[in-house]
Amino acid sequence: MPTSASSAIPKPSSDLIARLTVADAAVNLKALRDIKNQIIGNRTKKLSFIKLGVVPHVAAILSSTSDPNILVQSAAVLGSFTCGVDAGVSAVLDAGAFPRLLRLLAHPDPKVVDAGARSLRMIYQSKLAPKHDFLQQENTKFLLSLLNSQNENVTGLGASIIVHSCETIAEQKALHDGGVLEKLIDLLDGSLSQRDASLESIATIFKNNVEAIARFMQPGREDCLNYIIELLKDRNPKTRLLACVCLIVIRNSSPCYFQDIGIKMKLIHSLLELLDSPDQVGDEAPFVFSTLIAEKEELQKLAFEANAIDKLYNHLQKDQLSPRRFQGMLLAFSHLCSKLESCRSRFLSLQVMNIVIDAIKHESSDIRIAACTCLRSVSRSIKNLSAGYFMNEAVVLPIVRLLHDPCNDVQLAALGAISNIVVEFSTKRSIFIGCGGVKELVRLSKSMDLEIRLNALWALRNLMFLTNIMCKEAIFMELTASLLASLVCDPEPSIQEHAMALVRNLIDGCEDSIEYVFAEDAIVLNTIGQQLQNISTDEIGVQGMYVLCNVASGNEFHKEGVMKQLFPRGDDVTRSFVVKFLQSDNSQLRIAVIWAIINLTLPSSPRALDRVTKLRNAGIVSQIKNMVNDPCLDVKLRVRTVLGQLIAFGDGITL
Amino acid sequence: MSLFWIVIRQFAENEAMATSKKVITREEWEKKLNDVKIRKEDMNKLVMNFLVTEGYVDAAEKFRMESGAEPEIDLATITDRMAVKKAVQCGNVEDAIEKVNDLNPEILDTNPQLFFHLQQQRLIELIRNGKVEEALEFAQEELAPRGEENQSFLEELERTVALLAFEDVSNCPVRDLLDISQRLKTASEVNAAILTSQSHEKDPKLPSLLKMLMWAQDQLDEKAAYPRINDLSTAMLEDPPV
């Protein structure tokens, strides 16, 4: 019986290190085996041994011995330290064991080769593993020699190196040209593990590589492709998953292949079925499913028809979902609901929202992000927003709390969801304001992180969209004129654009709200005017001009305020940016300016004649006259409106 | 099995015309079966696959010499695999774990569920042998951290530790854990994992073929009366009830 008292678990101790360092091979061997049997499968032990500094001693044994037994054991120990533990990978690499393990591959004893190849393969599972440079020809040759090996562990290592190191098109091309792809195709006929390894490597070489796929899909190669398609029905779930990955890579890089609906349905059904796998395969299946349907409405529709929403929901009902799988399912939902209203309504009718709301509060940041992404997709719907599914305390409170999340990516995902949720048309926006949402958004709009700043601003902009004056007041109080002005002249053009769009929404709708840009000595309006003198992107010009257009829709004082911005040098009206904008190639910019001019020259307003005179002196009127046949119909129509108004001032369309 | 598919297909063609159940006599049936060719090598491979998967190493070795059928894997690995299986079946779990790790350290490192089940079995053996203190320490040191990593492990661990709460385990609701069948279950899980790691199917092909035979007969029953195989162990054709 092995369950004697002596089998009680020994604590990692310096005694162990002594046994590793003593000059007695038998003692060393026994110590290595002890360590191996303690750390395999036991993450906690791995970490504590690594901390104790065991790894360098094992590496030292590996490089000093020639005894095959000790080589095998020390390689196995190092391999296990690196299995799933990045700290272990670092320790092994730092101890300089990597080149030594590589040398084991040339050892005459196949057991030593096995041990070396297994350990290296473990290391290559980690992102920390050194990158293999395929652009150097001898490296590709070395890789080929691995793939040509009779030893399955060695060919598997070759595949792991490809999956880990091949990233760029140039690297893919080097492998392709070096004959690696052909070899991998041969290996599809090999053992089960070789087949899986080969599928994964082929997918790596094909990823975004239109040229390699085109060569592979040439007539005469159908056998190989059909073989991979057949593998969708393989008994082994992992093989089915990898076959899906491979086919999806081909389809996503070159959508011209797999036009027929049969293969698409096969992929959808295979992946939905793989969700049943209890292991890692089932964990990865929803992620692979997402790559299949992301951004592709047609496939989302097919997936919907294949009952994907219900199937995913049934899995979510199960207890003890691994965090990885839960994250994957939420992402799959978010892709399914990203475009199709039918998916969203099924999602809502199944009450998946309750699960998503819980996920917003999940301890894993990946799951919080996935929940926010999901929420953003489902709320990308005027119908659902109007129904008030999201603007309630159950959703708003936890998601506003995420704006304080320690993880930046969570904050960003939450902002993305909030940007959609706040677009709504009832009076419930007060819930968001009431729970401090605006305060948080304003805080984040001052963030040093550009993405956060931008998304916070975006959310504020949407919150401001068609809202009532009470909400506007509350938001403006929090924002303040000076902050708005500083955002308008932020060094980042995208921030300038969104800040101006925010101002545009702020003053849209009622005349009272126009006063906001005149607050604090018109700091906001003046800053926008200054920015318009020198815009870095057309979009900034468009948003800025709509601000001026909205201001010009107000009273005489407001209209004169706009004139001051158009002509900052008083009566010196030359070189106005207005003419430049009117001559722009961008029709959006031209139409924005024309709308502003329409508001400035409404014949009913008392001082319109003064303004028309100024516009004429600045050459703006004649520029507009040149635009009667503008290629953009919208511009053309509005130009005619302006000219129609000008007739009232005795300046008709007489050219 | 191709034999049955062919028969079914032929039969389906006949059936398309008829409305009532067709009766096939033994002579007709045997004639149909005689038309199906089975290669001897294929039979030998199936037998070899069965021997290898089930771990009959000596028989496999003999069979190889006598039939010339080559096993899909190195026969030496069968011995190792059977030693692991036997160790679990005898309750020597620690020994089994060491043997698996010698065979291939990746198996338990990349298969947390199997590793947990082996450790659980080790705990069960400690409890069976009345080593209460050791069992508790082992559960705390080795199994509890796995439970933290995985909710379902935690529940299984709780179930196992519940064994300690009963003076008389025969009244214990989780007494099935002490059953020999629990050892067999764990042993077969290890066996399957080792086979998978050797790129070998974890189940032999013969049982699948026999399952398919039973299924095909059930399908055919709806359409015809024919000489049926009811007892798989004798594979006797039994006359249809007329």
mmCIF file of C-alpha atoms in Angstrom, chain B residues 31 33-34 54 60 69 89 94 96 104-105 110 113 124 153 163 176 183 192-193:
data_model
loop_
_atom_site.group_PDB
_atom_site.id
_atom_site.type_symbol
_atom_site.label_atom_id
_atom_site.label_comp_id
_atom_site.label_asym_id
_atom_site.label_seq_id
_atom_site.Cartn_x
_atom_site.Cartn_y
_atom_site.Cartn_z
ATOM 1 C CA LYS B 31 -27.326 -16.502 -49.868
ATOM 2 C CA LEU B 33 -24.808 -12.951 -46.695
ATOM 3 C CA ASN B 34 -22.572 -15.141 -48.816
ATOM 4 C CA GLU B 54 -8.328 -3.893 -23.831
ATOM 5 C CA ALA B 60 -1.733 -9.550 -28.797
ATOM 6 C CA ALA B 69 -1.481 -8.485 -38.008
ATOM 7 C CA GLN B 89 -7.817 -1.285 -9.418
ATOM 8 C CA GLU B 94 0.053 6.928 -5.679
ATOM 9 C CA ALA B 96 -0.390 4.588 -10.461
ATOM 10 C CA ASN B 104 4.040 10.765 -20.180
ATOM 11 C CA PRO B 105 4.144 13.726 -17.790
ATOM 12 C CA THR B 110 -3.074 18.816 -18.970
ATOM 13 C CA GLN B 113 -10.273 16.355 -14.154
ATOM 14 C CA ILE B 124 -10.895 7.321 -0.714
ATOM 15 C CA PHE B 153 -14.223 19.498 -7.934
ATOM 16 C CA LEU B 163 -17.254 9.526 4.189
ATOM 17 C CA ASP B 176 -20.824 4.129 -3.358
ATOM 18 C CA ARG B 183 -11.927 2.119 -8.539
ATOM 19 C CA ALA B 192 -8.666 6.127 -21.759
ATOM 20 C CA ALA B 193 -6.406 9.118 -21.133
#
